[in-house]
Short mmCIF file of N, CA and C in Angstrom, two decimals:
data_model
loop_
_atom_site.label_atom_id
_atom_site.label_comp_id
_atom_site.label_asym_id
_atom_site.label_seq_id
_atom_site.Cartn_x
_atom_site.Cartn_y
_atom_site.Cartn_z
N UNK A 1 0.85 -1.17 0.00
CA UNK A 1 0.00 0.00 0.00
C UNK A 1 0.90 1.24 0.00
N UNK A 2 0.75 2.11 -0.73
CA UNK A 2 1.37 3.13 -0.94
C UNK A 2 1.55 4.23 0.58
N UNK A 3 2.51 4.92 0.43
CA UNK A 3 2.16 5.87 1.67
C UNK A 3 1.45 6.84 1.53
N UNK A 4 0.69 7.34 2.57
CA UNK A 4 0.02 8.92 2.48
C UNK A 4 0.63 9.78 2.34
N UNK A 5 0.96 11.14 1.89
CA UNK A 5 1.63 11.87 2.35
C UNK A 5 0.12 13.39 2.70
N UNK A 6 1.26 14.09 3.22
CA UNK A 6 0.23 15.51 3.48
C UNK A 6 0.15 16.29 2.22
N UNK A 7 -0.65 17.59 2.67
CA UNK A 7 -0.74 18.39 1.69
C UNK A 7 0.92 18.68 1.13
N UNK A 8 0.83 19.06 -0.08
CA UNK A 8 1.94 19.81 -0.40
C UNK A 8 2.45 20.97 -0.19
N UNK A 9 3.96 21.40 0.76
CA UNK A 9 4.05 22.99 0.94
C UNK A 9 4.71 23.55 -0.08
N UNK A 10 4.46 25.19 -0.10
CA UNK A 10 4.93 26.12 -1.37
C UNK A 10 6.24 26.23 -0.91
N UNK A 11 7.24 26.85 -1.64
CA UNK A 11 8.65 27.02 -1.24
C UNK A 11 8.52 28.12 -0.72
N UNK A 12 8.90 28.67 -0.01
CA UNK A 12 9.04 30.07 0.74
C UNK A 12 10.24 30.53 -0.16
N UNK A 13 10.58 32.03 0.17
CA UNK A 13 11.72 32.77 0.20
C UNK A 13 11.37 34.13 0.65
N UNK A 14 12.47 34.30 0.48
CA UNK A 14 13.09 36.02 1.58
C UNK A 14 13.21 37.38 0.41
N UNK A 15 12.37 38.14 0.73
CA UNK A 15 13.09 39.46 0.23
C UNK A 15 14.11 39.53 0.92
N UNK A 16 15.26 41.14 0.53
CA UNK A 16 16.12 41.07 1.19
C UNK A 16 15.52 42.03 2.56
N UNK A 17 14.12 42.98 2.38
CA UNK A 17 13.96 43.03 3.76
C UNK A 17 13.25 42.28 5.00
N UNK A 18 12.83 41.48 4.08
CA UNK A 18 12.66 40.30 5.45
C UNK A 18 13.69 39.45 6.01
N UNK A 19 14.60 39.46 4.94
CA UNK A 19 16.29 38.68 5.29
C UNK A 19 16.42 39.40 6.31
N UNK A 20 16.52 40.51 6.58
CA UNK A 20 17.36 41.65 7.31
C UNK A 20 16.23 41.80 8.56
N UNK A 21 15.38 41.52 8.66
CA UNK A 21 14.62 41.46 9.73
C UNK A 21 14.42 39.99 10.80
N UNK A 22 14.62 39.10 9.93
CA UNK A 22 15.56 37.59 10.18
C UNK A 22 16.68 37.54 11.20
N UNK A 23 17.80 38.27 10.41
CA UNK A 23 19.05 38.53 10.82
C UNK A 23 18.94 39.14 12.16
N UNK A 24 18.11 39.69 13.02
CA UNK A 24 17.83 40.34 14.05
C UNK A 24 17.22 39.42 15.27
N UNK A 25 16.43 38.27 14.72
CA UNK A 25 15.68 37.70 15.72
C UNK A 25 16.50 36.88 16.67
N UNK A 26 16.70 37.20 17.52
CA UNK A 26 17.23 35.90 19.02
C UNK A 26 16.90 35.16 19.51
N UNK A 27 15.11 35.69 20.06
CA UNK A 27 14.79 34.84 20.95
C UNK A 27 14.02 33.61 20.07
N UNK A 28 13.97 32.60 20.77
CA UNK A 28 13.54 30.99 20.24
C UNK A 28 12.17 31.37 20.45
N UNK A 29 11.65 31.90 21.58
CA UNK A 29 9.95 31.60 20.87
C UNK A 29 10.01 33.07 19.94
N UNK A 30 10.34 33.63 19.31
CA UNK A 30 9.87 34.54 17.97
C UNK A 30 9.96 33.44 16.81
N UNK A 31 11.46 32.68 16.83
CA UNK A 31 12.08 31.99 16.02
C UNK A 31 10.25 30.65 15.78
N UNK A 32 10.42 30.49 16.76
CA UNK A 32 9.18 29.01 16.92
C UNK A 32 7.59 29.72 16.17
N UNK A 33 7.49 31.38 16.89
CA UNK A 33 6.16 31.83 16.25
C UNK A 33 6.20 31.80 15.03
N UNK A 34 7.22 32.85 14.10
CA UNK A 34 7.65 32.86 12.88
C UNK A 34 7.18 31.31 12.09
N UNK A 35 7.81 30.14 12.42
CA UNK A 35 7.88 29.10 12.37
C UNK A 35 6.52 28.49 12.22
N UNK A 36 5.76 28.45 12.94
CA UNK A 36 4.47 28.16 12.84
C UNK A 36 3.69 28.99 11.80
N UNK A 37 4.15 30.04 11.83
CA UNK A 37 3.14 31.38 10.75
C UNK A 37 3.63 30.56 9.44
N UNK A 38 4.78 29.92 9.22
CA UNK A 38 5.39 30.20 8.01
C UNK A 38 4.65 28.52 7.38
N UNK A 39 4.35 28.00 8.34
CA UNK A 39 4.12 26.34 7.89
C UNK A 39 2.82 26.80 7.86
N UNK A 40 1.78 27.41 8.14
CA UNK A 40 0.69 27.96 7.96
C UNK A 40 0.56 28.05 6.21
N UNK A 41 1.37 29.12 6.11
CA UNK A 41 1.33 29.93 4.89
C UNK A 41 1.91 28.98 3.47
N UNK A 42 2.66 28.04 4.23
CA UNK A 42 3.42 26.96 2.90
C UNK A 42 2.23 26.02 2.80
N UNK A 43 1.36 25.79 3.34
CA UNK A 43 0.54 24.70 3.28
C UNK A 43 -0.75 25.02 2.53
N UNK A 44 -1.11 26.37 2.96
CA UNK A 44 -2.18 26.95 2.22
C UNK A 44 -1.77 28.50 1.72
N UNK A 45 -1.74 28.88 1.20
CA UNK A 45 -0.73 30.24 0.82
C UNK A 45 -1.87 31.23 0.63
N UNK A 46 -3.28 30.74 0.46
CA UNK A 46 -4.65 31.52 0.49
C UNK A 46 -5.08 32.25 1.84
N UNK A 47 -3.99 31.59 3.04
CA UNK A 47 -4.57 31.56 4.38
C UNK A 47 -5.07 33.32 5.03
N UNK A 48 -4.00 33.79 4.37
CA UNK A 48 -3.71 35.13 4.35
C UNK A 48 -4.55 36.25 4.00
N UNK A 49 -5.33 37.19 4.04
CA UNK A 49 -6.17 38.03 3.01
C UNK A 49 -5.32 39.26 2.60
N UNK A 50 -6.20 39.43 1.25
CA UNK A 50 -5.47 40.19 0.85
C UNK A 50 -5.14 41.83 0.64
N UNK A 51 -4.24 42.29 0.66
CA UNK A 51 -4.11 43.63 1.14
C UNK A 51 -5.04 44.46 0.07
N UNK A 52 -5.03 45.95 0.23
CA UNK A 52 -5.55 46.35 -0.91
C UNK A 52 -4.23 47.30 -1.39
N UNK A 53 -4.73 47.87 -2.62
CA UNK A 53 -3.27 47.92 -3.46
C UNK A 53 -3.62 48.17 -5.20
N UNK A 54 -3.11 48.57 -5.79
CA UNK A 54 -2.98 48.45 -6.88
C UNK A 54 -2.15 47.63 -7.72
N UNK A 55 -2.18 47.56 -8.83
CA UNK A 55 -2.29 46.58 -9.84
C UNK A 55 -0.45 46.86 -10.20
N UNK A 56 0.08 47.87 -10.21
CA UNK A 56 1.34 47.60 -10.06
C UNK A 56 2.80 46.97 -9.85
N UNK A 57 2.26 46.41 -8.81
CA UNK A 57 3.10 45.24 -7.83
C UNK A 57 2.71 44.15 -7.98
N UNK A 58 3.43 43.44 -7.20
CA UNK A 58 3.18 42.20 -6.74
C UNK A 58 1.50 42.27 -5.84
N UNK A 59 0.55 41.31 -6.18
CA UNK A 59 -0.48 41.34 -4.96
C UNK A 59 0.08 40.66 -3.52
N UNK A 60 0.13 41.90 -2.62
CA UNK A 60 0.54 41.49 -1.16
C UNK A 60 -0.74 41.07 -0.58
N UNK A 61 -0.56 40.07 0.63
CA UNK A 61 -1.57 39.33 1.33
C UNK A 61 -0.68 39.69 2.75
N UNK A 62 -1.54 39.56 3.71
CA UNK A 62 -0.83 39.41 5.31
C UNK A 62 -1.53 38.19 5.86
N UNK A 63 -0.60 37.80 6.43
CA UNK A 63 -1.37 36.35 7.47
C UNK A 63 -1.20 36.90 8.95
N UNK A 64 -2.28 37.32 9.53
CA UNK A 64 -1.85 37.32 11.24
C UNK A 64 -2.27 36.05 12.30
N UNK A 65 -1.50 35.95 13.25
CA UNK A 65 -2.02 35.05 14.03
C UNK A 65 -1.62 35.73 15.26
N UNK A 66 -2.82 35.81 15.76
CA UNK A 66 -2.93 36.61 17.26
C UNK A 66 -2.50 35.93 18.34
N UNK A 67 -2.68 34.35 18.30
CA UNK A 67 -2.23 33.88 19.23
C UNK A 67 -0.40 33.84 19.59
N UNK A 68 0.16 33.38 18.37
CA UNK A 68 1.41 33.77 18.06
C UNK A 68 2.30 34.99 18.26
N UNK A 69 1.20 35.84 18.11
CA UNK A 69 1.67 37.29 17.81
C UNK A 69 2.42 37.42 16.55
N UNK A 70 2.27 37.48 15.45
CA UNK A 70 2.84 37.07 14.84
C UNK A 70 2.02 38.07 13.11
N UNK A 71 3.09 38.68 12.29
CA UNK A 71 1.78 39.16 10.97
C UNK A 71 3.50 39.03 9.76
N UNK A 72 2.77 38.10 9.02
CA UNK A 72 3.45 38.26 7.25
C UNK A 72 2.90 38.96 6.42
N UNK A 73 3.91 39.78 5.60
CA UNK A 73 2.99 40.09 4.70
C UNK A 73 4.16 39.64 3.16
N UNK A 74 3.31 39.30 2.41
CA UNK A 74 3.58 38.26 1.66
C UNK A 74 3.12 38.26 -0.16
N UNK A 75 3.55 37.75 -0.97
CA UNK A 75 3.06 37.34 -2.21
C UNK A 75 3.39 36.17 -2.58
N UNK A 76 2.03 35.69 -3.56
CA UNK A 76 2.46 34.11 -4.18
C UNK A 76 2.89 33.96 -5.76
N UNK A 77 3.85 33.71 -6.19
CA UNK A 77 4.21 34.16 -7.65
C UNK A 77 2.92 33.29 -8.27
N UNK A 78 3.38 32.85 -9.69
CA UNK A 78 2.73 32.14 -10.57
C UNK A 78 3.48 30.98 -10.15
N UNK A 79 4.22 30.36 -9.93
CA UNK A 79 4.66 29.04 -9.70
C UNK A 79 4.90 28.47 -8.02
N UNK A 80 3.42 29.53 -7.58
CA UNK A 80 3.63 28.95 -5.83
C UNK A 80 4.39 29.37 -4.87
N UNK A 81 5.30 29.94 -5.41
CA UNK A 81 6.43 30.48 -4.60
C UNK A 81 6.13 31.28 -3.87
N UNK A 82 6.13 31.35 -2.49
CA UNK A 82 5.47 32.61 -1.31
C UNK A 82 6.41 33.22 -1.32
N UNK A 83 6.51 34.62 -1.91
CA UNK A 83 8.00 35.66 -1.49
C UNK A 83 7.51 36.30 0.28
N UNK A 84 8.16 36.22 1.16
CA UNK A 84 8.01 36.80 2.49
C UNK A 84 8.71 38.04 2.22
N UNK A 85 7.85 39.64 2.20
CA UNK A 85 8.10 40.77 2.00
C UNK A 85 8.01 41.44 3.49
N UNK A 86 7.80 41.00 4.48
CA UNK A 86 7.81 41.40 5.70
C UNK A 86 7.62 41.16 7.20
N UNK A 87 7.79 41.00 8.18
CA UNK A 87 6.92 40.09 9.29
C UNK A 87 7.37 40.84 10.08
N UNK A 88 6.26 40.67 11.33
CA UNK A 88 6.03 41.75 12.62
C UNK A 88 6.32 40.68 13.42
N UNK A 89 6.87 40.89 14.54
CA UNK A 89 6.57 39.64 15.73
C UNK A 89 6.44 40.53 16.89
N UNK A 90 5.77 40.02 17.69
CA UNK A 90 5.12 40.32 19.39
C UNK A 90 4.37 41.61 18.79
N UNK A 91 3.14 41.14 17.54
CA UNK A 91 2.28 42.09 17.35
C UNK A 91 1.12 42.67 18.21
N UNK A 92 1.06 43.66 18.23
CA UNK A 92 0.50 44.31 18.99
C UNK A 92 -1.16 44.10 18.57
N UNK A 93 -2.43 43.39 18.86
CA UNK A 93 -3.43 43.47 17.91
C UNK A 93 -4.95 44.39 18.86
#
């Protein structure tokens, strides 16, 4: 019998200002919230709503999770790819 597997996740990646906002984090539970937001967002990449905005850009979405404290804000290319354009941690809601 074949195995199950789960849903399929999207590949993430980093602008360079979410790199640089990365590069800053210390503590392990930001590291763990982040973490959870991000397996959220690879699993369903819809999870997020979407910002408003014009037609210009990329369409940005934010995912918050209050319990986490935690807000992405984000785009999904044409081939799935979630670019992470920003994230808040110990959000204030």
């Amino acid at each position: 019998m074949p195995a199950q597997h789960g849903p399929r996740r999207a590949q993430v990646a980093f602008s360079d200002s979410a790199a640089k906002q990365l590069d800053v984090i210390t503590s392990e539970a930001e590291l763990h919230a982040l973490d959870r937001a991000l397996v959220v967002i690879s699993v369903d990449p819809d999870a997020g709503e979407p910002l408003p905005g014009n037609s210009s850009g990329p369409r940005l979405r934010q995912y918050v999770d209050d319990v986490e404290r935690v807000r992405l804000v984000y785009w999904v290319t044409a081939l799935k790819t979630i670019v992470i354009y920003g994230s808040d941690l110990a959000l204030v809601v």
